[in-house]
Short mmCIF file of C-alpha atoms in Angstrom, two decimals:
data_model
loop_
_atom_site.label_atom_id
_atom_site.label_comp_id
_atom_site.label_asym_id
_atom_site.label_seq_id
_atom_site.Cartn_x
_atom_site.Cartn_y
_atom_site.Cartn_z
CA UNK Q 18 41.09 40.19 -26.99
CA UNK Q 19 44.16 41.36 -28.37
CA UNK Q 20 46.38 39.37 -30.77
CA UNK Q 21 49.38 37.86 -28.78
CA UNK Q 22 51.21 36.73 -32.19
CA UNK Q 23 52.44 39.91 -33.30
CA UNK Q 24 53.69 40.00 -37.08
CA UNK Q 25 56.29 42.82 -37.04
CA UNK Q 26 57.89 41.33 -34.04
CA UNK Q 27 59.35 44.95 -33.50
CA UNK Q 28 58.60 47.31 -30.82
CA UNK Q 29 56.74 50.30 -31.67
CA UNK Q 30 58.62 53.47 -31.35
CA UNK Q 31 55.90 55.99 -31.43
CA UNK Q 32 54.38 53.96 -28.35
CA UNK Q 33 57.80 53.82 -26.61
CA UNK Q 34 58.22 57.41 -27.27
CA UNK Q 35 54.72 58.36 -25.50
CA UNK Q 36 55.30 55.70 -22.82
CA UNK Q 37 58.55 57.75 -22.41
CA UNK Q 38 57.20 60.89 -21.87
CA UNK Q 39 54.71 59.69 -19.09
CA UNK Q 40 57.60 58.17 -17.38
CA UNK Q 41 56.71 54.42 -17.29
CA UNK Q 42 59.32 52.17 -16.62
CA UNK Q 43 59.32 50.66 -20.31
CA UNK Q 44 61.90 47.73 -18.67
CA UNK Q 45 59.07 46.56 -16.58
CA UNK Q 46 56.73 46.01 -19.33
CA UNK Q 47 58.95 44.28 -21.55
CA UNK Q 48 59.92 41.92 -18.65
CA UNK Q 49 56.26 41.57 -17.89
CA UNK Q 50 54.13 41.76 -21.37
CA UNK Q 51 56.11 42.63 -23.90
CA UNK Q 52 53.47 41.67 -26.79
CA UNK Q 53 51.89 45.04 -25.81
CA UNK Q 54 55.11 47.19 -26.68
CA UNK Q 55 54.71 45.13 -30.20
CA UNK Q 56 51.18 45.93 -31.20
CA UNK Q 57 50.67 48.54 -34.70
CA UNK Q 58 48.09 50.78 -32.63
CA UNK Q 59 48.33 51.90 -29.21
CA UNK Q 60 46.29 54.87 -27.57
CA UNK Q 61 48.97 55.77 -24.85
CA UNK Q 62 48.29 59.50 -24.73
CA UNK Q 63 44.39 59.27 -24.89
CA UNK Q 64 44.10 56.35 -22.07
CA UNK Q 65 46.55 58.78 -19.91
CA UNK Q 66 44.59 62.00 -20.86
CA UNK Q 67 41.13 60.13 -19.49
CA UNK Q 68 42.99 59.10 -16.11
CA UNK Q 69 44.65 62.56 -15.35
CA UNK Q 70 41.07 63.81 -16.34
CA UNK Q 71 39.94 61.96 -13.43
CA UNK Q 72 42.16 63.55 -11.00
CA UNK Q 73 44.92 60.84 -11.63
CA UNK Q 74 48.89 62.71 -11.05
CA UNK Q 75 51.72 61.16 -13.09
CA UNK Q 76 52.93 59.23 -11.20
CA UNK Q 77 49.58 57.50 -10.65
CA UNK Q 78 49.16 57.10 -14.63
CA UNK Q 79 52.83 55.51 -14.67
CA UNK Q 80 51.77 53.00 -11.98
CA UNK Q 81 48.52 52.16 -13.55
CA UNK Q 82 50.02 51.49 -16.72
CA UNK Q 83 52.87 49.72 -15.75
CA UNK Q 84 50.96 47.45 -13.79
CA UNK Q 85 48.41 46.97 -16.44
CA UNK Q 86 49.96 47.52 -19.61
CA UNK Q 87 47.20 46.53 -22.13
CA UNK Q 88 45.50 49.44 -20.71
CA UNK Q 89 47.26 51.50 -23.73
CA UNK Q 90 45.08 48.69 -26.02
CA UNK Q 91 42.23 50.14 -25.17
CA UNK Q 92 40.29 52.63 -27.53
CA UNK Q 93 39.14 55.86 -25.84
CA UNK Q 94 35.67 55.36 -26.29
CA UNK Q 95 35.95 51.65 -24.79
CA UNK Q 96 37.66 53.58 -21.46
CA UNK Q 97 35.00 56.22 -21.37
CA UNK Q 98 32.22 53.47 -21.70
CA UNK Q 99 33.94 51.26 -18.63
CA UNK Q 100 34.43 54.55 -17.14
CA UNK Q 101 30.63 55.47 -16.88
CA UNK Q 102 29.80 51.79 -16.21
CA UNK Q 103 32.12 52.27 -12.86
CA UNK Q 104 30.18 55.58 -11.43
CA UNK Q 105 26.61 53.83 -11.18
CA UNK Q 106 28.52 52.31 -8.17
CA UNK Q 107 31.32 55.07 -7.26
CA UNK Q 108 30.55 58.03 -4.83
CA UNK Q 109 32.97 59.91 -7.70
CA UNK Q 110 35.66 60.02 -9.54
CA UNK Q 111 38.61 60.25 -6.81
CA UNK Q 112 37.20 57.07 -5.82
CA UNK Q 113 37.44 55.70 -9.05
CA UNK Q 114 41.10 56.32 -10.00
CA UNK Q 115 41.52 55.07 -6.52
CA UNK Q 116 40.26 51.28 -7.53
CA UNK Q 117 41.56 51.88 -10.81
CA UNK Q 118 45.05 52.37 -9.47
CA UNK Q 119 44.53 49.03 -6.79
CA UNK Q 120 42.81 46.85 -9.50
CA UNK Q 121 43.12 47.93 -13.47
CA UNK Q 122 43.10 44.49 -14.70
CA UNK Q 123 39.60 44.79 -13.08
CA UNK Q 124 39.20 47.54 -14.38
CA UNK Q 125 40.48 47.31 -18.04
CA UNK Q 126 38.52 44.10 -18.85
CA UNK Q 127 36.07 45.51 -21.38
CA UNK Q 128 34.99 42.90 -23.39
CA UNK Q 129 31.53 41.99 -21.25
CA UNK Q 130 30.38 45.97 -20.98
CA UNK Q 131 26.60 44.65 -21.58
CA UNK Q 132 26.91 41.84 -18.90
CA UNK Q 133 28.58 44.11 -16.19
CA UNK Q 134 25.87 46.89 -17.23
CA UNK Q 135 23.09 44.56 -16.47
CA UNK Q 136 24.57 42.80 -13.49
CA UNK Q 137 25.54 46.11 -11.79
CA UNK Q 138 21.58 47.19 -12.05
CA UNK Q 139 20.52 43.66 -10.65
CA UNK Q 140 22.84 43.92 -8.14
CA UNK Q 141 21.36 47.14 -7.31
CA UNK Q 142 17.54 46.25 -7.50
CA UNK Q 143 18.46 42.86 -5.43
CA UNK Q 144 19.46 45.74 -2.66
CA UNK Q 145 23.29 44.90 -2.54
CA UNK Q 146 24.73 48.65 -1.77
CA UNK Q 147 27.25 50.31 -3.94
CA UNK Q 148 30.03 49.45 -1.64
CA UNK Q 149 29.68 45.83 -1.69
CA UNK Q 150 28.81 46.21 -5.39
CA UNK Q 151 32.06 47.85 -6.39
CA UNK Q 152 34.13 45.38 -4.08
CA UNK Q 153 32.99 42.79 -6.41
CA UNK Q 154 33.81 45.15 -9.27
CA UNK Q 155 37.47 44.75 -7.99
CA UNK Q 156 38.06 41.54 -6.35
CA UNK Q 157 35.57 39.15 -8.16
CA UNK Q 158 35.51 40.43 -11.53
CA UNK Q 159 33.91 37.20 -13.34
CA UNK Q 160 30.69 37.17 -11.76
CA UNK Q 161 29.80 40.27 -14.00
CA UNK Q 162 31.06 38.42 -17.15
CA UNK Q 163 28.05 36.08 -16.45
CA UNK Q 164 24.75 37.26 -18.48
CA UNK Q 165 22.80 38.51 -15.94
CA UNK Q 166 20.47 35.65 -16.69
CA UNK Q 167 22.85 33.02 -15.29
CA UNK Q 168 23.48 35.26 -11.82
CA UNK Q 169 19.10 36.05 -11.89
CA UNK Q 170 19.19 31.97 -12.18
CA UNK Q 171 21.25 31.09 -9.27
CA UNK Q 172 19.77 33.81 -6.73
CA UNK Q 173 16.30 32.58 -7.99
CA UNK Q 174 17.53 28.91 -7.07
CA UNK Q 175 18.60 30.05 -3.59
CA UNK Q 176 15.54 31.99 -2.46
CA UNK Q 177 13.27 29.03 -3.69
CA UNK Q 178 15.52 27.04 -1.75
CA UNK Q 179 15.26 29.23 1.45
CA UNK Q 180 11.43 29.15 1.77
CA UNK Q 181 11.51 25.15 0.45
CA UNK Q 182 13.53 24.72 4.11
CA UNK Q 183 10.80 27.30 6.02
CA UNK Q 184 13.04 30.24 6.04
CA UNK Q 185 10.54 33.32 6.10
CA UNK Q 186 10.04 36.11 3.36
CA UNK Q 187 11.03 38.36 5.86
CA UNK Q 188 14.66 37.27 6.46
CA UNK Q 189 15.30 35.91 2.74
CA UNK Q 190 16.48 39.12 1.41
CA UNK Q 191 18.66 39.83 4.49
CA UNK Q 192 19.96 36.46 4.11
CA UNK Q 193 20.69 36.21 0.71
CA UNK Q 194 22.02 39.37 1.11
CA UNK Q 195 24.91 38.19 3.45
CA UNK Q 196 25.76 35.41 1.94
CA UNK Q 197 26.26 37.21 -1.57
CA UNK Q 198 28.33 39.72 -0.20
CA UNK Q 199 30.34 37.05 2.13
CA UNK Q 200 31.00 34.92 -0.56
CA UNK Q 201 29.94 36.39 -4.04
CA UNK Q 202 31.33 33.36 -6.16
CA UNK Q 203 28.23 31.32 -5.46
CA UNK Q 204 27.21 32.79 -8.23
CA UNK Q 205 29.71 31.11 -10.66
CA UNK Q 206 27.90 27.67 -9.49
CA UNK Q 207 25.19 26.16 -11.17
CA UNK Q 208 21.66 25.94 -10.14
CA UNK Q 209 22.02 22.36 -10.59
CA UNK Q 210 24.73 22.03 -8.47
CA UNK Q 211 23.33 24.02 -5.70
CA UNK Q 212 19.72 21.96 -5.11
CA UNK Q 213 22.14 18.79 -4.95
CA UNK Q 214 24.09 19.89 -2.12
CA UNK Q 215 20.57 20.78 -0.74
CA UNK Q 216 19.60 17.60 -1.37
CA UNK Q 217 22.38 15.57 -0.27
CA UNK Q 218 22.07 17.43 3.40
CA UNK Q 219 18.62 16.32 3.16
CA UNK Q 220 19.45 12.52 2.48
CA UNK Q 221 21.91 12.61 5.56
CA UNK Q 222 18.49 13.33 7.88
CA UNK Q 223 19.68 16.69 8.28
CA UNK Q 224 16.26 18.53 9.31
CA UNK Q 225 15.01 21.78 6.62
CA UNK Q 226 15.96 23.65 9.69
CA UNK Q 227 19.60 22.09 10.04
CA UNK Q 228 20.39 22.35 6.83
CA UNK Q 229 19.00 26.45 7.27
CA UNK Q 230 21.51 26.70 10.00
CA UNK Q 231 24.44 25.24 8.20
CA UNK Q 232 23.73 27.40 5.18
CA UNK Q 233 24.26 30.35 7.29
CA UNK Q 234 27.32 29.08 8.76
CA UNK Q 235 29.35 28.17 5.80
CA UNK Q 236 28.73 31.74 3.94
CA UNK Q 237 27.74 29.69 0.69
CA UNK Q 238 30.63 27.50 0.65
CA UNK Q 239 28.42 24.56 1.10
CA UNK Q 240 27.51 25.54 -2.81
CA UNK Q 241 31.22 25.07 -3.88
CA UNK Q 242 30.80 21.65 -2.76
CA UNK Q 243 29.84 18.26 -4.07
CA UNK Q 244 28.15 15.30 -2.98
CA UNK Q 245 31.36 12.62 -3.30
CA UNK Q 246 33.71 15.11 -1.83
CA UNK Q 247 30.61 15.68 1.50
CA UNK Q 248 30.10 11.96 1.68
CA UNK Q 249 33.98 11.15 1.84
CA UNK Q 250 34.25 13.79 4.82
CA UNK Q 251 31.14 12.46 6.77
CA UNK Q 252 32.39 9.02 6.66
CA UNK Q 253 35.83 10.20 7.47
CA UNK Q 254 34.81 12.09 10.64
CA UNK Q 255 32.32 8.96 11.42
CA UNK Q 256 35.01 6.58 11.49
CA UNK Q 257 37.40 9.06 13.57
CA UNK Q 258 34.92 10.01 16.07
CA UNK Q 259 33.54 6.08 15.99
CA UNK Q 260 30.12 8.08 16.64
CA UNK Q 261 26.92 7.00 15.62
CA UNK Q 262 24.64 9.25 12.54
CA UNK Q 263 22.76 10.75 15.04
CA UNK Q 264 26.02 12.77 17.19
CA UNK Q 265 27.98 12.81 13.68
CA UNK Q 266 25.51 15.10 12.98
CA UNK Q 267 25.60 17.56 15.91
CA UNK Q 268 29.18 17.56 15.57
CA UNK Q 269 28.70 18.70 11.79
CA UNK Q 270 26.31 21.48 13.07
CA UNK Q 271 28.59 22.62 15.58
CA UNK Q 272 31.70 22.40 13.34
CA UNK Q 273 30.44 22.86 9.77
CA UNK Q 274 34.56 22.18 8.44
CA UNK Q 275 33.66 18.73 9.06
CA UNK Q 276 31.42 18.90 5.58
CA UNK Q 277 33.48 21.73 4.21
CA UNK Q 278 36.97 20.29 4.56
CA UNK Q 279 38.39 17.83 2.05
CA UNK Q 280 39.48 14.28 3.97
CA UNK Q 281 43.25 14.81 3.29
CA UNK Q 282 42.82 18.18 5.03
CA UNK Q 283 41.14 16.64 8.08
CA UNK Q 284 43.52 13.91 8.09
CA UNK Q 285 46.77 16.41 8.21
CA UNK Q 286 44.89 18.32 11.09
CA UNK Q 287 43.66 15.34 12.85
CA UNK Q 288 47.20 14.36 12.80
CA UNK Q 289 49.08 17.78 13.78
CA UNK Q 290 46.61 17.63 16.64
CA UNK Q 291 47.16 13.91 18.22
CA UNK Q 292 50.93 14.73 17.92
CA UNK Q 293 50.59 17.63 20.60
CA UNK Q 294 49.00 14.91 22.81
CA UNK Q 295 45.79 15.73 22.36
CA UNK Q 296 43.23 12.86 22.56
CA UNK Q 297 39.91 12.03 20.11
CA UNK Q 298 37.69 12.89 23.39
CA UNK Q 299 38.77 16.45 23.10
CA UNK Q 300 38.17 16.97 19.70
CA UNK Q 301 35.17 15.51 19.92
CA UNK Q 302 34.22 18.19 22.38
CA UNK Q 303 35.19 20.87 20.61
CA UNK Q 304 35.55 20.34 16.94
CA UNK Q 305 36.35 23.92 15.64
CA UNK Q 306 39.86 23.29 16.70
CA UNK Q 307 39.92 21.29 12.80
CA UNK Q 308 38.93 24.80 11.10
CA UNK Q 309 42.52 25.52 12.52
CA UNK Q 310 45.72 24.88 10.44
CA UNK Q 311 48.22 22.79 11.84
CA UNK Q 312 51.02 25.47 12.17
CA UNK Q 313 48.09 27.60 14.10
CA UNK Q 314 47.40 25.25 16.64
CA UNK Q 315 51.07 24.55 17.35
CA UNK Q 316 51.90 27.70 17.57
CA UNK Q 317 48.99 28.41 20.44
CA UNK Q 318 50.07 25.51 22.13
CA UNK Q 319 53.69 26.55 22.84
CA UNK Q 320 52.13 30.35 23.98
CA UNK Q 321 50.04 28.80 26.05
CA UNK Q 322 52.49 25.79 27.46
CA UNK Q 323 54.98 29.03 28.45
CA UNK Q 324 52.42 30.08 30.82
CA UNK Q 325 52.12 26.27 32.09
CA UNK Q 326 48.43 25.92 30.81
CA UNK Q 327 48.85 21.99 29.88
CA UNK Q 328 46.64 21.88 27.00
CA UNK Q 329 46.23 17.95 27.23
CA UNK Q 330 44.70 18.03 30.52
CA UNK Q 331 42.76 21.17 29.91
CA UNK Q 332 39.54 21.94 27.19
CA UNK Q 333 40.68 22.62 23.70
CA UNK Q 334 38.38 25.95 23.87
CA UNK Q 335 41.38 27.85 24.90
CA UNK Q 336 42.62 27.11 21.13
CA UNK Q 337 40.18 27.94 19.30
CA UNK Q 338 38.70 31.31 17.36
CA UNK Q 339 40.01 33.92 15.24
CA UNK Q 340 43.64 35.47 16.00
CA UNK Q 341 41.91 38.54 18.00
CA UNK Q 342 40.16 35.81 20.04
CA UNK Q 343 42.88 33.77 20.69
CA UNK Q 344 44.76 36.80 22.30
CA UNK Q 345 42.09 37.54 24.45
CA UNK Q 346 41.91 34.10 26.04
CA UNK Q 347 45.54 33.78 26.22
CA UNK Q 348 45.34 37.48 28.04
CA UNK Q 349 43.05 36.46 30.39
CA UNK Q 350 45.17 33.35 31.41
CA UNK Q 351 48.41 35.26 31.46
CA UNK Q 352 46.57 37.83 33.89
CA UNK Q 353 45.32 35.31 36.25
CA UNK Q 354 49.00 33.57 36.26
CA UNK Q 355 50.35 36.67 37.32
CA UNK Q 356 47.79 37.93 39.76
CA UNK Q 357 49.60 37.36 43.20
CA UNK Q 358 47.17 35.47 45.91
CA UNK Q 359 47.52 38.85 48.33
CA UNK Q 360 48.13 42.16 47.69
CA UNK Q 361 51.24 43.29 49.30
CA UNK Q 362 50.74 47.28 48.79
CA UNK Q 363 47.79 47.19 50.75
CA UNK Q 364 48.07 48.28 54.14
CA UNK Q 365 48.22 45.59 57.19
CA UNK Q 366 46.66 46.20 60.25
CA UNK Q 367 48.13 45.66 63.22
CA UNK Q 368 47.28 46.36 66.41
CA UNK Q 369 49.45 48.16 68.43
#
């Protein structure tokens, strides 16, 4: 890392200068990390000279390095290093300076080069392609700070896991596959942690095949979890549904937010929803309307009340599902509103 406490306490005017000449908006760094402007050695020219060399214009450079300033911290040969790391998993270069230019603090983190080195190649071997690989790069940096041990660990954990519950050979890989690149921070949980959860689905009479199926359906959130925080929701949803073990548990496996969702959450959604007039027998009948936020579901309601669909007499399915599936429902009931009972372009016949 870099020293924060500078001694001089005076900005450096050879790296103002150079910053200068490439343009950056000097203003924005001081407003933003001004330390940087302070440090004795800065390698502004030579950290600019490797991104043009990559196919990066000006004004690129000026954005990267005004959005990441302790990019000019870097030495050269620290750059190149990250730099070579980066095109096991980039098609080439132009690609590069494009995630460079989206994500340098990604980018510009150098201080794990041995862990990302060796987590990049497991990633590979494991059979996770480049693409997914470099969105990690980007968007969940810490997993390669990990020693490749810890990451070998949990994977290890969750394969044993899968065949424990009957899953097959054949679909493990595909499987962990998914859920790595659906949810890639598993792999900042513990093994520990993970056979828990595993085990606390277990207690709760969920069958190895149950507990399969919810695995799939909460893309690895389930490992995020905890036991106090799981048993707190069950009970919660128990009490609301006043249902015995037994359906509390096919409600779970229809609606895995039940388990996922923390009670406070479930108690603000719960709530949002009995204020629109909906009743506890709906819910019950279709759950998934909880994965939905309050301000969602109120919103739907009032599109769908506007075309006189009276959502308290009617199912709650018309709710639920992803914005492109709401549309499509609401589409469909819009269309039949408006379809007239006979067509009046169509010719009468009449007899003469």
């Amino acid at each position: 890392g870099f020293t924060t406490d500078t001694k001089s306490r005076e900005e450096n005017k050879k790296t103002l200068e150079n910053l200068h000449s490439l343009s950056v908006d000097i203003a924005k760094i001081r407003r933003l990390k001004e330390w940087v402007l302070l440090q004795d050695v800065a390698y502004v020219k030579e950290i600019a000279g490797i991104l043009q060399e990559m196919g990066a214009d000006e004004t690129t450079v000026a954005n990267i390095i005004e959005r990441c300033p302790e990019a000019i911290l870097h030495t050269p040969a620290e750059i190149n290093s990250q730099r070579a790391l980066w095109q096991i998993v980039c098609q080439n270069e132009k690609q590069l300076i494009k995630l460079i230019e989206q994500f340098p603090e990604s980018f510009f983190t150098t201080e794990y080069q041995q862990n990302q080195k060796a987590n990049i190649l497991f990633f590979q071997e494991l059979g996770l392609r480049n693409n997914i690989i470099t969105r990690f790069l980007t968007s969940a940096p810490n997993i390669f700070y990990n020693p490749v041990e810890k990451n070998k660990n949990v994977i290890e954990t969750l394969q044993r896991s899968y065949l424990n519950l009957g899953g097959s050979e054949a679909n493990m890989k595909i499987w962990i596959l998914k859920l790595l690149s659906q949810n890639p921070f598993i792999l900042l949980n513990t093994s520990t942690a993970i056979q828990e959860n595993l085990e606390f689905l277990q207690k709760n009479d969920f069958t190895d095949q149950e507990v399969l199926q919810l695995l799939s359906k909460l893309k690895g959130f389930i490992f995020q979890l905890n036991s106090t925080t799981m048993q707190k929701s069950i009970l919660f949803s128990k009490n609301m549904f006043k249902c015995s073990d037994q359906e509390l548990k096919q409600l779970v496996l229809k609606c895995p937010a039940l388990l996922y969702y923390s009670v406070p959450v479930l108690e603000e959604r719960l709530e949002g929803l009995l204020k629109e007039g909906i009743s506890i027998a709906q819910i019950r009948e279709t759950p998934m309307v909880l994965e939905l936020t309050t301000q969602i579901v109120q919103y739907r309601i009032k599109k769908l009340s506007a075309l006189g669909y009276d959502i308290k007499s009617g199912n709650l399915e018309s709710l639920n599902g992803t914005k492109k599936d709401f549309e499509v429902t609401y589409g469909k009931i819009q269309s039949k509103k408006e379809r007239p009972i006979f067509n009046p372009v169509a010719p009468l016949h009449i007899e003469d």
